[in-house]
CSV table of C-alpha atoms in Angstrom, one decimal:
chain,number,residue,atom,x,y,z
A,1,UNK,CA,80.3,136.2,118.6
A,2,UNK,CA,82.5,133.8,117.6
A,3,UNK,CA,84.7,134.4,114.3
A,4,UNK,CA,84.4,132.0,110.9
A,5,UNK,CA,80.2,131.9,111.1
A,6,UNK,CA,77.8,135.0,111.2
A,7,UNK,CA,74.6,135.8,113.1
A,8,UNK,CA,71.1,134.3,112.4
A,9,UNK,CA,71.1,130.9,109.8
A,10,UNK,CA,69.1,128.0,110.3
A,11,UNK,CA,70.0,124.1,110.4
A,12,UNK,CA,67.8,122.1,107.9
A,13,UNK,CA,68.1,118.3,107.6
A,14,UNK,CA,70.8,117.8,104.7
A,15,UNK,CA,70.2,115.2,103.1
A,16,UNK,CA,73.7,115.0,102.2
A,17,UNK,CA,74.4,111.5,103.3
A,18,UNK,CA,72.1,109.9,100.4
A,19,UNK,CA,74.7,110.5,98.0
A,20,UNK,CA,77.9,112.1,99.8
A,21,UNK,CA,80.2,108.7,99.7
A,22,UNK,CA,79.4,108.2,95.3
A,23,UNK,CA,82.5,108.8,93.6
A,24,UNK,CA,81.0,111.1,90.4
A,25,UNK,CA,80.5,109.1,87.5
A,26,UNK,CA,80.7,110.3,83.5
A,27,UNK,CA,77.6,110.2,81.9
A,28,UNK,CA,77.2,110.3,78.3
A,29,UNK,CA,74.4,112.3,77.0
A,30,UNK,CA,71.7,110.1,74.9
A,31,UNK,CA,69.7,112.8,72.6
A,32,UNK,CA,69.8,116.1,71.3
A,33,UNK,CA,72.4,118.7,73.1
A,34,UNK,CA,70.4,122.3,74.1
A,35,UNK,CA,72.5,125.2,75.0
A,36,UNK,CA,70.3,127.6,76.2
A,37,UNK,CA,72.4,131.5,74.9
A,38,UNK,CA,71.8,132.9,78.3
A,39,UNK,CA,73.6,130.6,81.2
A,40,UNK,CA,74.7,133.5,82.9
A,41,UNK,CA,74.0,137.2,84.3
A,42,UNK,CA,73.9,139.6,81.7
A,43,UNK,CA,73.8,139.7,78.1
A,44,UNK,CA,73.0,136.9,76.1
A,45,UNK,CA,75.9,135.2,73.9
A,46,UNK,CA,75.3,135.6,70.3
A,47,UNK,CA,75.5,132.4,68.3
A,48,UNK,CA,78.4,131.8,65.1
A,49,UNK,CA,76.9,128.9,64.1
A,50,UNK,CA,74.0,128.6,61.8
A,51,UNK,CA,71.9,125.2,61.1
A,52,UNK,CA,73.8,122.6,59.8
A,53,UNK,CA,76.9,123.3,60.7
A,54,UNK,CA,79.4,120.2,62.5
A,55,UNK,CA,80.9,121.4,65.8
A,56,UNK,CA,83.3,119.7,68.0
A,57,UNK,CA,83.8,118.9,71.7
A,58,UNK,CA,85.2,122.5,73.0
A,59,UNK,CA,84.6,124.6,69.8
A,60,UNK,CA,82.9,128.2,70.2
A,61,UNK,CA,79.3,128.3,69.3
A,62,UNK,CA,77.9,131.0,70.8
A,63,UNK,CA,80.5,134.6,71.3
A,64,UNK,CA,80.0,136.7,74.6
A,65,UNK,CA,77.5,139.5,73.6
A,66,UNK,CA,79.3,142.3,76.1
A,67,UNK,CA,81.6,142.5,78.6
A,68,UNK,CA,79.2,141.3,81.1
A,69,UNK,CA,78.8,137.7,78.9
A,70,UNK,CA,80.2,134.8,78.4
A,71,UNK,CA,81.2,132.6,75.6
A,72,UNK,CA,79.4,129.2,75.2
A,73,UNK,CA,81.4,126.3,73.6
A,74,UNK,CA,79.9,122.9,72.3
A,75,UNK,CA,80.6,120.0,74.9
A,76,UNK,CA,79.5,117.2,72.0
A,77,UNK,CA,80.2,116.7,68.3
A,78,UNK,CA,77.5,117.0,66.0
A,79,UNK,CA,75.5,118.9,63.3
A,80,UNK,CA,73.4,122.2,64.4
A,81,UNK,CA,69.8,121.7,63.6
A,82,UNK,CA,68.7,125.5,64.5
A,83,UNK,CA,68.3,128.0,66.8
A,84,UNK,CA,65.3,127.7,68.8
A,85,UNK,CA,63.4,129.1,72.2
A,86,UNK,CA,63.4,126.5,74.7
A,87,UNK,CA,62.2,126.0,78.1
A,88,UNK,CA,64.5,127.0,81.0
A,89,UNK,CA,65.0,125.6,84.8
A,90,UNK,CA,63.1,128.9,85.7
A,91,UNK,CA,60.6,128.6,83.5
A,92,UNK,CA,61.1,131.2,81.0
A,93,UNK,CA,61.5,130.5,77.4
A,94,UNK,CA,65.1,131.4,75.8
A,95,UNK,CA,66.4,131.1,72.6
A,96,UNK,CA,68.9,127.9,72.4
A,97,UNK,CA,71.5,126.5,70.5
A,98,UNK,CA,70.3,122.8,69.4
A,99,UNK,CA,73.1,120.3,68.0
A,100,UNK,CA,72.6,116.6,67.0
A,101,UNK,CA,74.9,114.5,69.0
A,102,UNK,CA,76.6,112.2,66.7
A,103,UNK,CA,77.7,110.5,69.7
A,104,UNK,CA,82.0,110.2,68.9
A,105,UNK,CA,82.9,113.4,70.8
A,106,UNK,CA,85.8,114.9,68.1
A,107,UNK,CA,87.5,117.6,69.9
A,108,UNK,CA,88.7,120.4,68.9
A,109,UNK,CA,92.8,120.7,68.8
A,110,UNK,CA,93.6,122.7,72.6
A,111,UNK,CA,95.9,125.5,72.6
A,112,UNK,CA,99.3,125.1,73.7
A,113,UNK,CA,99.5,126.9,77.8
A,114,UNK,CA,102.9,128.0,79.0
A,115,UNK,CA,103.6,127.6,82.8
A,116,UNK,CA,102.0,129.5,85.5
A,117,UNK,CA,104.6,131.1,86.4
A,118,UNK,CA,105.5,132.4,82.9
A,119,UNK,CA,101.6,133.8,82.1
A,120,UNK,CA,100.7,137.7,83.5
A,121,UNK,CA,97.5,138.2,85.3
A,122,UNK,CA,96.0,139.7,81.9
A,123,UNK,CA,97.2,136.6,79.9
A,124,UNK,CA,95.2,134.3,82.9
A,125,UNK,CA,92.2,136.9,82.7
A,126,UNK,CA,91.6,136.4,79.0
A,127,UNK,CA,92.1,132.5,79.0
A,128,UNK,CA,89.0,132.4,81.5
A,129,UNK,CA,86.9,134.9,79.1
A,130,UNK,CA,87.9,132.5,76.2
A,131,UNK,CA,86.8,129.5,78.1
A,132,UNK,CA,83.7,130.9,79.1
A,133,UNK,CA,83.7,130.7,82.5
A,134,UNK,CA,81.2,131.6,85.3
A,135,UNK,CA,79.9,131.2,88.9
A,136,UNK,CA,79.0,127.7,89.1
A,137,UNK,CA,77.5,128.3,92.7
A,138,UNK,CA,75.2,130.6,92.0
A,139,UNK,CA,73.9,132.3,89.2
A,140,UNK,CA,76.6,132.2,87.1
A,141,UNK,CA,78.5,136.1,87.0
A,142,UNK,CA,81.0,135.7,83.9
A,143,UNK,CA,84.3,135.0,85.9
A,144,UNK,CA,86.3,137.0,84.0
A,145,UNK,CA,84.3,140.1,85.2
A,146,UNK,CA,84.4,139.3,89.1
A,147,UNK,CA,88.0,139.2,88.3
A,148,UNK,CA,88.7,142.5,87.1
A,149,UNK,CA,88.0,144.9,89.9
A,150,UNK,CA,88.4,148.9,89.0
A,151,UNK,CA,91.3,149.1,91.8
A,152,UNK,CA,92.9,144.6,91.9
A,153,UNK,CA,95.7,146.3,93.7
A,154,UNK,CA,93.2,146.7,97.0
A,155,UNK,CA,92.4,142.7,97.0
A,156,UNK,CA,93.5,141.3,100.1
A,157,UNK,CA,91.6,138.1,100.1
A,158,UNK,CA,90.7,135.4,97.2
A,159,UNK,CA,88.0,133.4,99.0
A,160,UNK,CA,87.4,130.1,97.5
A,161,UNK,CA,83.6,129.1,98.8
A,162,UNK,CA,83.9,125.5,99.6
A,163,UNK,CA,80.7,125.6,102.1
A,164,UNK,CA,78.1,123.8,100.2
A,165,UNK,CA,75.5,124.8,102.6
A,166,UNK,CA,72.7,124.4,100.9
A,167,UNK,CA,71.2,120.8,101.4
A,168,UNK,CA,71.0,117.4,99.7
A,169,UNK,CA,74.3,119.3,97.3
A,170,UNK,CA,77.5,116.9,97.2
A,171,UNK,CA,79.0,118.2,94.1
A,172,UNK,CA,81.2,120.5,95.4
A,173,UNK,CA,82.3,118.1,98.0
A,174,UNK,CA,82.8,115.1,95.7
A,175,UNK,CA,84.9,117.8,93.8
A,176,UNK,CA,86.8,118.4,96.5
A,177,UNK,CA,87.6,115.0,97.8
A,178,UNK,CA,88.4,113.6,94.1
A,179,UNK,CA,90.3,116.8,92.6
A,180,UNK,CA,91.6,118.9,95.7
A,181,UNK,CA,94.9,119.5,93.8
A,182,UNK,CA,93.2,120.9,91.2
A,183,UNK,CA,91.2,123.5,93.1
A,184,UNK,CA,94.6,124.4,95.0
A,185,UNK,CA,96.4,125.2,91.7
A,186,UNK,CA,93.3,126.6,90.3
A,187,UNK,CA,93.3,129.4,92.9
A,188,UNK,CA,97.1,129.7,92.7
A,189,UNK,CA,96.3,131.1,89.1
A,190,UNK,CA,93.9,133.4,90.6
A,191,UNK,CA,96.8,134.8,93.0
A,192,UNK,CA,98.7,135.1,90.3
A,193,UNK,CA,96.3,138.5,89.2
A,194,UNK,CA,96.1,139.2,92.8
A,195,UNK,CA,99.8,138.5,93.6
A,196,UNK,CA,99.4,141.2,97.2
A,197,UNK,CA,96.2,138.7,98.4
A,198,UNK,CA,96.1,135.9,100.5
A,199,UNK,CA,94.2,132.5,99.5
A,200,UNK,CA,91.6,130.8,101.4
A,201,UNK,CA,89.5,128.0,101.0
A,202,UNK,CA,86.6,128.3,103.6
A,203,UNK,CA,84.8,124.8,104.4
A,204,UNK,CA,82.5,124.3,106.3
A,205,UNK,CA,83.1,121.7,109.3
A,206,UNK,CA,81.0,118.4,108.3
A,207,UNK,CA,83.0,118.3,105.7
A,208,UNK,CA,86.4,118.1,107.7
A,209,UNK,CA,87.7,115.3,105.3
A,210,UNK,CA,87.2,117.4,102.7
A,211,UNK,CA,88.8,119.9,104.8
A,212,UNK,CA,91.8,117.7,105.3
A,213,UNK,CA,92.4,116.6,102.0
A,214,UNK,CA,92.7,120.4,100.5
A,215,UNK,CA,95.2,121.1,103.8
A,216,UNK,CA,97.0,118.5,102.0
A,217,UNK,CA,97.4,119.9,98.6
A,218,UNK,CA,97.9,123.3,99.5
A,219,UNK,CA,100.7,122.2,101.8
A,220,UNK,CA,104.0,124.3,101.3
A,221,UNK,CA,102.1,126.6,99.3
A,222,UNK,CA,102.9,130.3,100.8
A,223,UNK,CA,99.8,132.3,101.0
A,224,UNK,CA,97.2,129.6,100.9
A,225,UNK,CA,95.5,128.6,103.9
A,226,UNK,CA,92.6,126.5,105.1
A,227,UNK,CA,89.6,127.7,106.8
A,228,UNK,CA,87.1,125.6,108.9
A,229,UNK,CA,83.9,127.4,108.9
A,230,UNK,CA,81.0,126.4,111.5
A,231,UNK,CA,77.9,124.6,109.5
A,232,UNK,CA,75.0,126.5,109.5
A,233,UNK,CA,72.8,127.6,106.4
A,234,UNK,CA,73.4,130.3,104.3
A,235,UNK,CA,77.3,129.6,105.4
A,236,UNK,CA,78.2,129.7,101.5
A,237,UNK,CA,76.2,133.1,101.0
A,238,UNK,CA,79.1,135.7,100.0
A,239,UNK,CA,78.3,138.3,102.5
A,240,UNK,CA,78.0,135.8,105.0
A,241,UNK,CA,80.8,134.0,103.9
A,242,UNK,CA,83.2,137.2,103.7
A,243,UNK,CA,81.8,138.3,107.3
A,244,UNK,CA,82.7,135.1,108.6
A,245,UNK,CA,86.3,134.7,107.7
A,246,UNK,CA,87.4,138.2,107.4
A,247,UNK,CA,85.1,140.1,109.6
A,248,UNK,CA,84.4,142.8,106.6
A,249,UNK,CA,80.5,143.8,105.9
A,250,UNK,CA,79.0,144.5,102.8
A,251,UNK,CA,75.5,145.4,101.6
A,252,UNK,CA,73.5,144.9,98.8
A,253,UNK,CA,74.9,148.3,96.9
A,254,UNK,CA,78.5,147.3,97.8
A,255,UNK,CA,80.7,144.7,95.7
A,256,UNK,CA,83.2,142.0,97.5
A,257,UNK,CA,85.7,143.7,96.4
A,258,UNK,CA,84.8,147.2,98.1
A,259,UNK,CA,86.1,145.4,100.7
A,260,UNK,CA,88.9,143.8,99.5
A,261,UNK,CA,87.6,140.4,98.5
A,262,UNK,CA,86.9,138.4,95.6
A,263,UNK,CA,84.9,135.0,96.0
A,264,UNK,CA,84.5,132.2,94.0
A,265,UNK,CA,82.8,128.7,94.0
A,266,UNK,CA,85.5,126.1,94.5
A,267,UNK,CA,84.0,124.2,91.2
A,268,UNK,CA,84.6,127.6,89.3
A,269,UNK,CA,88.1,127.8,90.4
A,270,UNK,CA,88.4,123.9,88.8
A,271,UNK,CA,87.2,125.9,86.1
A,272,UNK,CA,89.5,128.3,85.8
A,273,UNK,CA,92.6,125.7,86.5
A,274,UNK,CA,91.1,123.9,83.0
A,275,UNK,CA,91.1,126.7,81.1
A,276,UNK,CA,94.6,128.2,82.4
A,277,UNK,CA,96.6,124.9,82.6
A,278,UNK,CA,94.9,122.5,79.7
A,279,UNK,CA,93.1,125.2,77.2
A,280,UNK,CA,89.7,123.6,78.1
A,281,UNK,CA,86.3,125.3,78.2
A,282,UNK,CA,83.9,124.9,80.4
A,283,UNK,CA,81.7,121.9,78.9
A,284,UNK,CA,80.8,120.5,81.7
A,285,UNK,CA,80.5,120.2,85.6
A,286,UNK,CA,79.6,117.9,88.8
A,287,UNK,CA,75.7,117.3,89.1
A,288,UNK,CA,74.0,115.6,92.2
A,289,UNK,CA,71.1,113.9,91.2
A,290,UNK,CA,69.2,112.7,94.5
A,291,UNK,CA,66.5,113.2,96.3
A,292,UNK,CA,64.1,110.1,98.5
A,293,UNK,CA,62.3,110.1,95.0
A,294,UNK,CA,65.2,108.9,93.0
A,295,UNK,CA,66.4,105.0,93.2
A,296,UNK,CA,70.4,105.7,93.4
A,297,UNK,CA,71.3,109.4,94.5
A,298,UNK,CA,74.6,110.0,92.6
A,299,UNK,CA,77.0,112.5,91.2
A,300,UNK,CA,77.4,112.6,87.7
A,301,UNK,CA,79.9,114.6,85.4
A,302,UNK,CA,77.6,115.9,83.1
A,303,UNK,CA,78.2,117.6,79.7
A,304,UNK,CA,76.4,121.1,79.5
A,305,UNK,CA,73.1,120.8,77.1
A,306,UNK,CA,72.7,117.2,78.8
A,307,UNK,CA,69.0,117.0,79.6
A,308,UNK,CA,67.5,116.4,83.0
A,309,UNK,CA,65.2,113.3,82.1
A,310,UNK,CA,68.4,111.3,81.4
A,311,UNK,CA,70.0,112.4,85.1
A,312,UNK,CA,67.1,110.8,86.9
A,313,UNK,CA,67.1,107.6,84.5
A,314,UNK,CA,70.9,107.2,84.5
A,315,UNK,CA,70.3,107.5,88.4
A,316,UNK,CA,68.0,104.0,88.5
A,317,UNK,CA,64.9,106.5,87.5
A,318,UNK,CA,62.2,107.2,90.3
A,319,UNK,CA,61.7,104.9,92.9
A,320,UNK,CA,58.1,106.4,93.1
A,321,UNK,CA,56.3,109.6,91.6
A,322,UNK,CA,58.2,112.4,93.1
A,323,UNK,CA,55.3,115.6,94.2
A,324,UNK,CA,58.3,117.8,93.9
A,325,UNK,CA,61.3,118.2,91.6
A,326,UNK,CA,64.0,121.1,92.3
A,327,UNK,CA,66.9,122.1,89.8
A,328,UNK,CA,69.3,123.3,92.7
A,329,UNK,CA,68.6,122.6,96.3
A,330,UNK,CA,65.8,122.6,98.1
A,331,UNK,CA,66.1,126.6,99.4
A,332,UNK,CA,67.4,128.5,96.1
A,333,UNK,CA,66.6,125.9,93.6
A,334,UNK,CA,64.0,126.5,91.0
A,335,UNK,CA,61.0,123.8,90.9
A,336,UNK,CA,60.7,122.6,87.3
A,337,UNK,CA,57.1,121.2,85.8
A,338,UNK,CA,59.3,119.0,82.9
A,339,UNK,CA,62.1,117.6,83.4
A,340,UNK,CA,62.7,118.3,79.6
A,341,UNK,CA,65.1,121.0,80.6
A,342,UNK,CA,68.6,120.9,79.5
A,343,UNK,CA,71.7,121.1,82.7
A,344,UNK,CA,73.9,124.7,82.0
A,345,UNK,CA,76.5,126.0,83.8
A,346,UNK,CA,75.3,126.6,87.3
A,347,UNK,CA,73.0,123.4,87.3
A,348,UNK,CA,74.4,121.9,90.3
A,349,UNK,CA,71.3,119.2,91.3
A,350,UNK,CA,68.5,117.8,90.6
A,351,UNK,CA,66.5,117.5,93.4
A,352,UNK,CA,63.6,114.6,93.4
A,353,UNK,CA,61.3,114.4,96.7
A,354,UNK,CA,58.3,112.5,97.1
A,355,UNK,CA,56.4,115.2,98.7
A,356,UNK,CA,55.9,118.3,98.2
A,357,UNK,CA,55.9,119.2,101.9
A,358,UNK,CA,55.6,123.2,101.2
A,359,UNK,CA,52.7,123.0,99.5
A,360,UNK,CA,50.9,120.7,102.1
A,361,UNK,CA,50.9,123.5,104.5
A,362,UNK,CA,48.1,126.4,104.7
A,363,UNK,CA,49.6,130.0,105.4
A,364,UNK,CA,47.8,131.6,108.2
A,365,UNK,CA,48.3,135.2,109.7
A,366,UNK,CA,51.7,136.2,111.1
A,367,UNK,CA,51.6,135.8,115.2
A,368,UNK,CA,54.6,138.3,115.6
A,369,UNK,CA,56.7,135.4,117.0
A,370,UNK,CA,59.8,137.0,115.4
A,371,UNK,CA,61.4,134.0,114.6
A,372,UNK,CA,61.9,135.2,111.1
A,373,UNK,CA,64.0,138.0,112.5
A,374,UNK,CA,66.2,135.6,114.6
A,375,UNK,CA,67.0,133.4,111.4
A,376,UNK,CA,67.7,136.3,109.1
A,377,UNK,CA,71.4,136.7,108.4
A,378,UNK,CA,70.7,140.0,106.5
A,379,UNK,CA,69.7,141.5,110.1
A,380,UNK,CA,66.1,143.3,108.3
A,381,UNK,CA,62.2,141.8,109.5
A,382,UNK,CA,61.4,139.7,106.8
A,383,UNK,CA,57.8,139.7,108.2
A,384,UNK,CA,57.5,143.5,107.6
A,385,UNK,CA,58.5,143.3,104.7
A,386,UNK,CA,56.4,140.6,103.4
A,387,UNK,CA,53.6,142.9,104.5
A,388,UNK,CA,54.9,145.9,102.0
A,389,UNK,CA,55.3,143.6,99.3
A,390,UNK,CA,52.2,142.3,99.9
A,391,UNK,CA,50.8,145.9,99.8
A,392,UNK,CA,53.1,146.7,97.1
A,393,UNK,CA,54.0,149.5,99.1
A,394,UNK,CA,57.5,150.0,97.6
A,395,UNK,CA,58.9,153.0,99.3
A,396,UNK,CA,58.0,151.7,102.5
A,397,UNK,CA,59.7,148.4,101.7
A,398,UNK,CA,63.1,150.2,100.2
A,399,UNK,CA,62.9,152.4,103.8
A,400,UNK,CA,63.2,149.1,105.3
A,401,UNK,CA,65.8,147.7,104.0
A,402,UNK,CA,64.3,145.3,101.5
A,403,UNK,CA,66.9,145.3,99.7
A,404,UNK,CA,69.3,143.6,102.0
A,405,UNK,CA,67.6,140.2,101.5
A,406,UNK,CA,69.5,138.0,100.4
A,407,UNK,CA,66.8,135.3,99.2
A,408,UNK,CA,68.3,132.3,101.2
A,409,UNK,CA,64.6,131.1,102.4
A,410,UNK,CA,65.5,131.1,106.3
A,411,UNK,CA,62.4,133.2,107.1
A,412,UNK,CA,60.1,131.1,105.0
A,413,UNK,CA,61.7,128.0,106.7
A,414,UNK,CA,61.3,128.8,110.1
A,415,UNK,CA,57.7,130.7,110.1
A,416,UNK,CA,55.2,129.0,112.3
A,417,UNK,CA,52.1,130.3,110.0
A,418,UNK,CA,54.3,129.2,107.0
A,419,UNK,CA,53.8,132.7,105.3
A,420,UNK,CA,56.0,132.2,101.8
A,421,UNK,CA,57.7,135.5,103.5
A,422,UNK,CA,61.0,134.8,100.8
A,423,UNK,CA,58.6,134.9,97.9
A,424,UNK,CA,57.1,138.2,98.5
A,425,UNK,CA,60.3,139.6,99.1
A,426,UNK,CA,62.0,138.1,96.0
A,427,UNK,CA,59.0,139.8,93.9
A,428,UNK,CA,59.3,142.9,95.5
A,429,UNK,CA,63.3,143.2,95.0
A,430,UNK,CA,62.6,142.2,91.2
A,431,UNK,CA,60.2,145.2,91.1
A,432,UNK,CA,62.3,147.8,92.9
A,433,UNK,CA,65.3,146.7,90.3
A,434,UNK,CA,63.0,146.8,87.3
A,435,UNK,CA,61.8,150.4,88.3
A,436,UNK,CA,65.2,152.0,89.3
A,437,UNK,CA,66.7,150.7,85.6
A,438,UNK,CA,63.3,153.0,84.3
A,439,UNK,CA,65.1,155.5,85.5
């Protein structure tokens, strides 16, 4: 097999080209700002505001409540009005910070930053905890964490994930073909905690301007290199992606950096060149609003708390009554019932179809076609263990290696009897975690 791609992956339409070639616009948020305490994996931030308090653009409003946390920072100015639960892109109810925009954006004074090269990898590791950053790819591991390895000596490779695999997604590429210097100096202040590693920005290859334009802001840069990956879906997945450039396995009880990697989202490494360089928190991000639903697919810098409704209207609204709407893409997004939902950290799209074409499909019996197992880059028999989970036969479904899925969807994608074989799974995984923390 061929290096820079892995085996299995599917080939989806991508929808890319509905909103691929629109330069991302600012949009200013219109109503109350929501900041939802938990925008990331592990413990909730803790608020230090109380209602009625003014905040400014980029001051602290929520601390991180551990070391696996992260810091939340107001992206508008504006008087608290309370602390309350609010709905979530997954459903679930969390408790959220609300403040009334008062619509003149007052920002906070930055701190001075001294050159890169003057700042220590521990100096450049506690400006990205201050600035709350986190995986904007995914779900959002604090930054700071994935950056401190027990043994950063053994790093060999600081991947940046430029892939965007999943479809109808152009934020990262928009990011990359309007900012590419910043994601180049953004991962220089990563190698700057890994000085022994070696930089590289993995793309995948229908994005070869993209490509081009990075080659050309990391040129003359020693130990920063360009790689063109081949496009397939889940390219962007970290143990695909890490197989694919470096030829180095891991499995679901191994870290990238057992291995000697560390990856990160290209739009968190813009992240972490804001905080390092300018002193700036992460307020906001690059959202795709699109979809055959939505009357002018764009991409929009949106200000964290910004809700969804005023996306779809500042894209030209609904062009008619979408059946389906996705936060994310259409394989690992989350599908919302209100679109009174506020955009956090990792919300990278909002995804508006006008049918729901999963749902107009009846699941019949699996015909042992094992197409499932021909798609599935984590090598296991999805169809199997769909059957455990629908059993709830968990031993049997550990024994098999359940929990090497990686939840990209290829196995639901491809079935024949359209089986909802990822969703079994995915409930079965949550179940085996919940039970081994009992013990």
């Amino acid at each position: 097999m061929a290096r820079l791609t892995f085996k299995g992956g599917i080939h989806p339409y991508d929808g890319k080209e509905l909103s691929k070639d629109k330069p991302v616009r600012d949009v200013l948020p219109q109503g109350d700002m929501v900041y939802p305490l938990s925008q990331h994996i592990g413990a909730p931030a803790l608020p230090v505001v109380k209602k009625g308090d003014y905040v400014q653009v980029g001051q602290v409003i929520a601390e991180a409540g551990g070391f696996v946390s992260a810091s939340i920072h107001a992206s508008v100015s504006g008087v608290v009005k309370g602390i309350e639960r609010r709905l979530t892109v997954t459903g679930t109810m969390c408790g959220a910070i609300i403040v009334e925009n008062d619509g003149k954006y007052t920002e906070i004074a930055r701190p001075e930053r001294k050159p890169l090269e003057n700042l220590t990898g521990g100096e450049i590791l506690q400006y990205i905890r201050e600035a709350g950053v986190v995986g904007m790819g995914g779900a959002g591991f604090p930054t700071h964490v994935k950056l401190s390895p027990k043994e950063p000596e053994k790093i060999d490779y600081v991947l940046v994930n430029c892939a965007e695999c999943e479809p109808y997604l152009t934020a990262d590429y928009r990011r990359m073909m309007e900012e590419p210097d910043k994601i180049v100096a953004g991962l220089k202040a990563v190698l700057k905690i890994f000085p022994q590693a070696k930089g590289i920005l993995a793309v995948e290859d229908n994005k070869k301007d993209a490509a081009a334009k990075l080659r050309e802001a990391a040129a003359g840069e020693t130990g920063i290199e360009v790689k063109v990956l081949k496009t397939k879906y889940p390219q962007g997945a970290e143990r695909q992606l890490i197989f694919a450039v470096t030829g180095r396995k891991i499995n679901s009880s191994m870290l990238p950096a057992d291995v000697g990697c560390v990856v990160d989202n290209c739009d968190t490494v813009y992240a972490i060149y804001q905080a390092v360089y300018n002193g700036r928190p992460l307020t906001e991000r690059i959202v795709t609003v699109t979809g055959d639903a939505i009357a002018e697919p764009q991409n929009f810098r949106v200000r964290t708390g910004t809700n969804y409704a005023e996306l779809a209207d500042a894209a030209g609204g609904f062009k008619s009554q979408p059946e389906k709407i996705v936060s994310g893409g259409p394989m690992m997004g989350f599908a919302l019932y209100s679109l009174d939902v506020p955009c956090t950290k990792t919300s990278s799209a909002l995804l508006c179809l006008t049918k729901d074409e999963a749902a107009a499909y009846e699941p019949s019996n699996c015909i042992n076609c094992g197409r499932c197992v021909s798609v599935c880059p984590g090598r296991v028999v999805p169809s199997r263990l769909a059957d455990f989970a629908e059993r709830h036969d968990e031993e049997a479904f550990v024994k098999a290696d359940g929990m090497e899925c990686c939840e990209c969807g290829c196995c639901s994608y491809i079935c024949p009897a359209k089986r909802p074989l990822t969703q079994y799974i995915k409930s079965m995984r949550k179940i085996v975690l919940v039970n081994r923390k009992k013990k």
